[in-house]
PDB file of C-alpha atoms in Angstrom:
ATOM      1  CA  GLY A   1     -65.870 166.342  70.617  1.00 41.00           C
ATOM      2  CA  ARG A   2     -66.191 163.612  68.000  1.00 41.00           C
ATOM      3  CA  PRO A   3     -67.179 159.945  68.863  1.00 38.00           C
ATOM      4  CA  ALA A   4     -64.446 157.361  69.589  1.00 37.00           C
ATOM      5  CA  LEU A   5     -62.776 155.702  66.637  1.00 37.00           C
ATOM      6  CA  ALA A   6     -62.520 152.010  66.891  1.00 38.00           C
ATOM      7  CA  ALA A   7     -59.994 151.479  63.901  1.00 39.00           C
ATOM      8  CA  ALA A   8     -57.522 153.696  61.981  1.00 38.00           C
ATOM      9  CA  ALA A   9     -58.075 154.071  58.137  1.00 37.00           C
ATOM     10  CA  ASN A  10     -56.059 151.387  56.361  1.00 37.00           C
ATOM     11  CA  THR A  11     -54.068 153.448  53.889  1.00 39.00           C
ATOM     12  CA  ASP A  12     -52.171 151.712  50.957  1.00 43.00           C
ATOM     13  CA  GLU A  13     -48.791 153.675  51.036  1.00 44.00           C
ATOM     14  CA  ARG A  14     -47.864 152.674  47.652  1.00 44.00           C
ATOM     15  CA  ARG A  15     -50.928 154.624  46.162  1.00 46.00           C
ATOM     16  CA  ALA A  16     -51.423 157.513  48.791  1.00 44.00           C
ATOM     17  CA  PRO A  17     -49.050 160.425  48.853  1.00 44.00           C
ATOM     18  CA  VAL A  18     -47.083 161.305  52.053  1.00 43.00           C
ATOM     19  CA  SER A  19     -49.328 164.263  52.705  1.00 44.00           C
ATOM     20  CA  GLN A  20     -52.340 161.933  52.447  1.00 44.00           C
ATOM     21  CA  ARG A  21     -50.587 159.479  55.191  1.00 46.00           C
ATOM     22  CA  VAL A  22     -49.976 162.405  57.380  1.00 47.00           C
ATOM     23  CA  ASP A  23     -53.610 163.782  57.122  1.00 49.00           C
ATOM     24  CA  ASP A  24     -54.933 160.287  57.842  1.00 53.00           C
ATOM     25  CA  ALA A  25     -52.793 160.248  61.080  1.00 52.00           C
ATOM     26  CA  LEU A  26     -54.016 163.581  62.097  1.00 50.00           C
ATOM     27  CA  GLN A  27     -57.656 162.608  61.111  1.00 55.00           C
ATOM     28  CA  VAL A  28     -57.321 159.534  63.601  1.00 54.00           C
ATOM     29  CA  LEU A  29     -56.118 162.181  66.127  1.00 53.00           C
ATOM     30  CA  ASP A  30     -59.178 164.272  65.502  1.00 54.00           C
ATOM     31  CA  HIS A  31     -61.230 161.928  67.754  1.00 51.00           C
ATOM     32  CA  ASP A  32     -61.511 162.080  71.429  1.00 52.00           C
ATOM     33  CA  VAL A  33     -60.698 158.608  72.261  1.00 51.00           C
ATOM     34  CA  LEU A  34     -59.120 155.906  70.331  1.00 54.00           C
ATOM     35  CA  ILE A  35     -59.920 152.347  71.271  1.00 50.00           C
ATOM     36  CA  VAL A  36     -56.913 150.451  70.428  1.00 50.00           C
ATOM     37  CA  ALA A  37     -56.665 147.137  72.211  1.00 50.00           C
ATOM     38  CA  SER A  38     -58.456 144.694  74.624  1.00 48.00           C
ATOM     39  CA  VAL A  39     -56.405 144.067  77.689  1.00 51.00           C
ATOM     40  CA  ARG A  40     -56.916 141.785  80.724  1.00 50.00           C
ATOM     41  CA  GLY A  41     -58.143 143.849  83.576  1.00 48.00           C
ATOM     42  CA  PRO A  42     -57.584 142.953  87.368  1.00 48.00           C
ATOM     43  CA  LEU A  43     -60.169 140.040  87.276  1.00 49.00           C
ATOM     44  CA  GLY A  44     -59.180 138.600  83.797  1.00 48.00           C
ATOM     45  CA  ILE A  45     -61.928 140.235  82.127  1.00 47.00           C
ATOM     46  CA  ALA A  46     -61.108 141.913  78.691  1.00 46.00           C
ATOM     47  CA  VAL A  47     -61.792 145.399  78.898  1.00 45.00           C
ATOM     48  CA  PRO A  48     -60.739 148.142  76.159  1.00 46.00           C
ATOM     49  CA  ALA A  49     -57.669 150.207  76.386  1.00 52.00           C
ATOM     50  CA  CYS A  50     -58.431 153.673  75.323  1.00 53.00           C
ATOM     51  CA  ILE A  51     -56.013 156.547  74.518  1.00 54.00           C
ATOM     52  CA  GLU A  52     -57.273 159.935  74.949  1.00 53.00           C
ATOM     53  CA  ARG A  53     -55.982 162.057  72.010  1.00 50.00           C
ATOM     54  CA  HIS A  54     -55.476 165.329  73.803  1.00 55.00           C
ATOM     55  CA  GLY A  55     -53.307 163.584  76.405  1.00 78.00           C
ATOM     56  CA  VAL A  56     -50.455 160.964  75.910  1.00 82.00           C
ATOM     57  CA  ILE A  57     -50.332 161.394  71.939  1.00 84.00           C
ATOM     58  CA  ALA A  58     -50.042 165.039  72.088  1.00 86.00           C
ATOM     59  CA  GLY A  59     -47.428 164.857  74.960  1.00 92.00           C
ATOM     60  CA  VAL A  60     -45.322 162.341  72.966  1.00 93.00           C
ATOM     61  CA  ARG A  61     -45.631 164.543  70.106  1.00 92.00           C
ATOM     62  CA  LYS A  62     -44.179 167.498  71.971  1.00 94.00           C
ATOM     63  CA  GLN A  63     -41.303 165.210  73.113  1.00 96.00           C
ATOM     64  CA  LEU A  64     -40.401 164.311  69.733  1.00 97.00           C
ATOM     65  CA  ALA A  65     -40.469 167.914  68.603  1.00 96.00           C
ATOM     66  CA  SER A  66     -38.264 168.950  71.423  1.00 96.00           C
ATOM     67  CA  PHE A  67     -35.804 166.327  70.241  1.00 96.00           C
ATOM     68  CA  GLY A  68     -35.950 168.245  66.764  1.00 96.00           C
ATOM     69  CA  VAL A  69     -38.034 165.359  65.025  1.00 97.00           C
ATOM     70  CA  GLY A  70     -39.797 166.747  61.913  1.00 96.00           C
ATOM     71  CA  ARG A  71     -40.949 166.007  58.468  1.00 95.00           C
ATOM     72  CA  GLY A  72     -38.886 163.296  56.971  1.00 96.00           C
ATOM     73  CA  ASP A  73     -37.019 162.216  60.047  1.00 98.00           C
ATOM     74  CA  ARG A  74     -36.997 158.532  60.985  1.00 98.00           C
ATOM     75  CA  VAL A  75     -38.484 157.379  64.329  1.00 98.00           C
ATOM     76  CA  VAL A  76     -38.294 153.710  65.063  1.00 98.00           C
ATOM     77  CA  GLY A  77     -39.684 151.334  67.946  1.00 98.00           C
ATOM     78  CA  TYR A  78     -38.283 148.152  69.412  1.00 97.00           C
ATOM     79  CA  LEU A  79     -41.759 147.449  70.959  1.00 96.00           C
ATOM     80  CA  THR A  80     -44.465 144.922  71.633  1.00 92.00           C
ATOM     81  CA  ASN A  81     -47.882 145.494  69.997  1.00 86.00           C
ATOM     82  CA  ALA A  82     -49.176 147.579  72.934  1.00 84.00           C
ATOM     83  CA  PRO A  83     -50.977 150.933  73.167  1.00 82.00           C
ATOM     84  CA  GLU A  84     -47.447 152.817  73.711  1.00 88.00           C
ATOM     85  CA  ALA A  85     -46.357 151.544  70.050  1.00 90.00           C
ATOM     86  CA  LEU A  86     -49.615 153.063  68.448  1.00 86.00           C
ATOM     87  CA  ILE A  87     -49.298 156.111  70.502  1.00 87.00           C
ATOM     88  CA  ALA A  88     -45.426 156.467  69.330  1.00 93.00           C
ATOM     89  CA  LEU A  89     -46.459 155.600  65.642  1.00 92.00           C
ATOM     90  CA  LEU A  90     -49.262 158.419  65.652  1.00 88.00           C
ATOM     91  CA  ALA A  91     -47.086 160.973  67.580  1.00 91.00           C
ATOM     92  CA  ALA A  92     -44.267 160.424  64.899  1.00 95.00           C
ATOM     93  CA  ALA A  93     -46.784 160.479  61.970  1.00 91.00           C
ATOM     94  CA  SER A  94     -48.308 163.757  63.127  1.00 88.00           C
ATOM     95  CA  VAL A  95     -44.841 165.598  63.065  1.00 92.00           C
ATOM     96  CA  GLY A  96     -44.360 163.982  59.605  1.00 93.00           C
ATOM     97  CA  ALA A  97     -41.675 161.491  60.507  1.00 96.00           C
ATOM     98  CA  ILE A  98     -41.301 157.983  59.163  1.00 96.00           C
ATOM     99  CA  TRP A  99     -42.172 155.114  61.428  1.00 96.00           C
ATOM    100  CA  SER A 100     -40.805 151.623  61.438  1.00 97.00           C
ATOM    101  CA  SER A 101     -40.899 148.950  64.219  1.00 97.00           C
ATOM    102  CA  CYS A 102     -39.483 145.507  65.165  1.00 96.00           C
ATOM    103  CA  PRO A 103     -40.777 143.424  67.878  1.00 96.00           C
ATOM    104  CA  PRO A 104     -38.584 142.849  70.990  1.00 96.00           C
ATOM    105  CA  GLU A 105     -38.559 139.154  70.184  1.00 95.00           C
ATOM    106  CA  PHE A 106     -36.154 139.945  67.297  1.00 95.00           C
ATOM    107  CA  GLY A 107     -32.402 139.396  67.809  1.00 93.00           C
ATOM    108  CA  VAL A 108     -30.149 142.488  67.559  1.00 97.00           C
ATOM    109  CA  GLU A 109     -28.615 141.684  64.082  1.00 97.00           C
ATOM    110  CA  SER A 110     -32.113 141.489  62.549  1.00 97.00           C
ATOM    111  CA  VAL A 111     -33.365 144.965  64.074  1.00 97.00           C
ATOM    112  CA  LEU A 112     -30.027 146.557  63.120  1.00 98.00           C
ATOM    113  CA  ASP A 113     -30.459 145.075  59.502  1.00 97.00           C
ATOM    114  CA  ARG A 114     -33.807 146.974  59.268  1.00 96.00           C
ATOM    115  CA  PHE A 115     -32.948 150.098  61.409  1.00 98.00           C
ATOM    116  CA  THR A 116     -29.403 150.770  60.015  1.00 97.00           C
ATOM    117  CA  GLN A 117     -31.000 151.236  56.429  1.00 96.00           C
ATOM    118  CA  ILE A 118     -33.035 154.061  57.423  1.00 97.00           C
ATOM    119  CA  ALA A 119     -30.761 156.055  59.934  1.00 97.00           C
ATOM    120  CA  PRO A 120     -33.406 156.726  62.735  1.00 98.00           C
ATOM    121  CA  LYS A 121     -33.016 159.855  64.853  1.00 98.00           C
ATOM    122  CA  VAL A 122     -35.186 158.357  67.901  1.00 98.00           C
ATOM    123  CA  LEU A 123     -35.662 154.856  69.320  1.00 97.00           C
ATOM    124  CA  PHE A 124     -38.772 153.992  71.424  1.00 97.00           C
ATOM    125  CA  ALA A 125     -37.530 150.838  73.064  1.00 96.00           C
ATOM    126  CA  CYS A 126     -39.216 148.585  75.757  1.00 93.00           C
ATOM    127  CA  ALA A 127     -36.973 147.535  78.811  1.00 90.00           C
ATOM    128  CA  ALA A 128     -38.506 144.107  78.641  1.00 91.00           C
ATOM    129  CA  TYR A 129     -41.583 142.117  77.677  1.00 90.00           C
ATOM    130  CA  GLU A 130     -43.483 139.209  78.816  1.00 89.00           C
ATOM    131  CA  TYR A 131     -44.239 135.949  76.972  1.00 88.00           C
ATOM    132  CA  GLY A 132     -45.657 132.732  77.981  1.00 90.00           C
ATOM    133  CA  GLY A 133     -45.417 133.747  81.765  1.00 90.00           C
ATOM    134  CA  LYS A 134     -41.776 134.745  81.548  1.00 93.00           C
ATOM    135  CA  ARG A 135     -40.166 138.181  81.521  1.00 91.00           C
ATOM    136  CA  PHE A 136     -37.520 138.754  78.994  1.00 93.00           C
ATOM    137  CA  ASP A 137     -35.178 141.831  79.797  1.00 92.00           C
ATOM    138  CA  ARG A 138     -34.131 143.652  76.589  1.00 93.00           C
ATOM    139  CA  ARG A 139     -31.964 146.316  78.144  1.00 91.00           C
ATOM    140  CA  ASN A 140     -28.634 144.773  76.862  1.00 92.00           C
ATOM    141  CA  GLU A 141     -30.049 144.461  73.329  1.00 95.00           C
ATOM    142  CA  VAL A 142     -31.253 147.816  73.270  1.00 94.00           C
ATOM    143  CA  ALA A 143     -27.851 149.174  74.577  1.00 92.00           C
ATOM    144  CA  ARG A 144     -26.173 147.356  71.596  1.00 94.00           C
ATOM    145  CA  MET A 145     -28.601 148.697  69.171  1.00 96.00           C
ATOM    146  CA  ARG A 146     -27.924 152.389  70.508  1.00 94.00           C
ATOM    147  CA  GLU A 147     -24.154 151.786  69.877  1.00 94.00           C
ATOM    148  CA  ALA A 148     -24.578 150.569  66.580  1.00 96.00           C
ATOM    149  CA  LEU A 149     -26.977 153.479  65.203  1.00 96.00           C
ATOM    150  CA  PRO A 150     -24.804 156.425  64.777  1.00 95.00           C
ATOM    151  CA  SER A 151     -27.838 158.602  63.662  1.00 96.00           C
ATOM    152  CA  LEU A 152     -29.594 158.002  66.852  1.00 96.00           C
ATOM    153  CA  GLU A 153     -30.004 161.094  68.988  1.00 95.00           C
ATOM    154  CA  ALA A 154     -32.623 160.005  71.392  1.00 95.00           C
ATOM    155  CA  CYS A 155     -33.866 157.027  73.302  1.00 94.00           C
ATOM    156  CA  ILE A 156     -37.406 157.007  74.921  1.00 94.00           C
ATOM    157  CA  TRP A 157     -37.598 154.105  77.204  1.00 93.00           C
ATOM    158  CA  VAL A 158     -41.205 152.377  77.589  1.00 92.00           C
ATOM    159  CA  GLY A 159     -41.438 150.496  80.847  1.00 84.00           C
ATOM    160  CA  GLY A 160     -38.113 151.715  81.753  1.00 67.00           C
ATOM    161  CA  ASP A 161     -38.246 154.223  84.643  1.00 57.00           C
ATOM    162  CA  ALA A 162     -35.834 152.645  86.839  1.00 54.00           C
ATOM    163  CA  LEU A 163     -33.277 152.824  84.055  1.00 60.00           C
ATOM    164  CA  LEU A 164     -33.081 156.480  83.453  1.00 53.00           C
ATOM    165  CA  GLU A 165     -30.393 157.411  85.894  1.00 51.00           C
ATOM    166  CA  GLN A 166     -27.885 154.652  84.956  1.00 54.00           C
ATOM    167  CA  ASP A 167     -28.758 155.631  81.487  1.00 61.00           C
ATOM    168  CA  ARG A 168     -27.742 159.099  81.424  1.00 51.00           C
ATOM    169  CA  GLY A 169     -24.256 158.466  80.892  1.00 49.00           C
ATOM    170  CA  HIS A 170     -24.676 155.860  78.312  1.00 52.00           C
ATOM    171  CA  HIS A 171     -24.462 156.617  74.382  1.00 52.00           C
ATOM    172  CA  GLY A 172     -24.978 160.534  74.958  1.00 55.00           C
ATOM    173  CA  GLY A 173     -27.915 162.086  73.329  1.00 74.00           C
ATOM    174  CA  HIS A 174     -31.277 162.603  74.862  1.00 87.00           C
ATOM    175  CA  VAL A 175     -33.028 159.814  77.162  1.00 88.00           C
ATOM    176  CA  ALA A 176     -36.700 160.089  78.258  1.00 90.00           C
ATOM    177  CA  VAL A 177     -39.128 157.566  79.819  1.00 89.00           C
ATOM    178  CA  PHE A 178     -42.430 157.327  78.133  1.00 90.00           C
ATOM    179  CA  GLU A 179     -44.438 156.985  81.220  1.00 87.00           C
ATOM    180  CA  ASP A 180     -42.857 160.264  82.477  1.00 89.00           C
ATOM    181  CA  ILE A 181     -43.876 162.422  79.475  1.00 91.00           C
ATOM    182  CA  PRO A 182     -46.635 164.760  80.490  1.00 91.00           C
ATOM    183  CA  PRO A 183     -49.983 164.695  78.685  1.00 87.00           C
ATOM    184  CA  GLU A 184     -50.739 167.733  76.779  1.00 85.00           C
ATOM    185  CA  ALA A 185     -54.145 169.656  76.796  1.00 74.00           C
ATOM    186  CA  GLY A 186     -55.702 171.300  73.785  1.00 58.00           C
ATOM    187  CA  PRO A 187     -56.001 170.475  70.187  1.00 56.00           C
ATOM    188  CA  LEU A 188     -52.778 169.289  68.204  1.00 57.00           C
ATOM    189  CA  PRO A 189     -51.319 171.956  65.843  1.00 57.00           C
TER     190      PRO A 189
END
C-alpha cells in the first residue's frame, strides 16, 4: 500500500469545483493509514491516533449509503474534534455528500440556525463530551435538534451505545451507533 498521510490537502472550496473536492477526499482515502491526532495514552504519553482506511471509514461510508446518502445530500456532525468527526467527514465526502459540523459546546438554537439552512439527511451526534475534567451530557440537546430538523432521516450516535434501545422509538428514521458500524475490507469504490 501507500505510506501514511499525516495531513489532508487543504483545498480552497471557492476555487476548486465539487468534483475536485470529492477527488481530494478520495485521494486521502487512498493511503493505508491516516494519522489524525495526538491523544493521551494510558500513561499520559501523547501517541498518534491512526485510522485504517479500509476499515472504519469504508464501514461508515457503507452505512451512509445504506441510509440513501449520495451526491449532494447533506450530512452534519454535532461532534468534538475527535477522529470520529474526521471519519464521518471523509465518509460523507467519498459518497459526494456535503459536510457541515458544530461542536457540542454550541447551544441548540445556534446549531439549528446553521443546520436548518442546509436540511441535513443524516446527523452524527455525540452523546456527551468532556471539558475541564467534567462530562457534559448532550442527549437532550440532540433530541431537540432531531425534532426540529424535518429533513433528518437518520442519526448516528458517537459514544452512544447505551442509547440505542431507548432511541429506537424516538423521532423515527434510522438510528445507528458509530462504534457498532463494522469495518469494511477492500478498496473503496
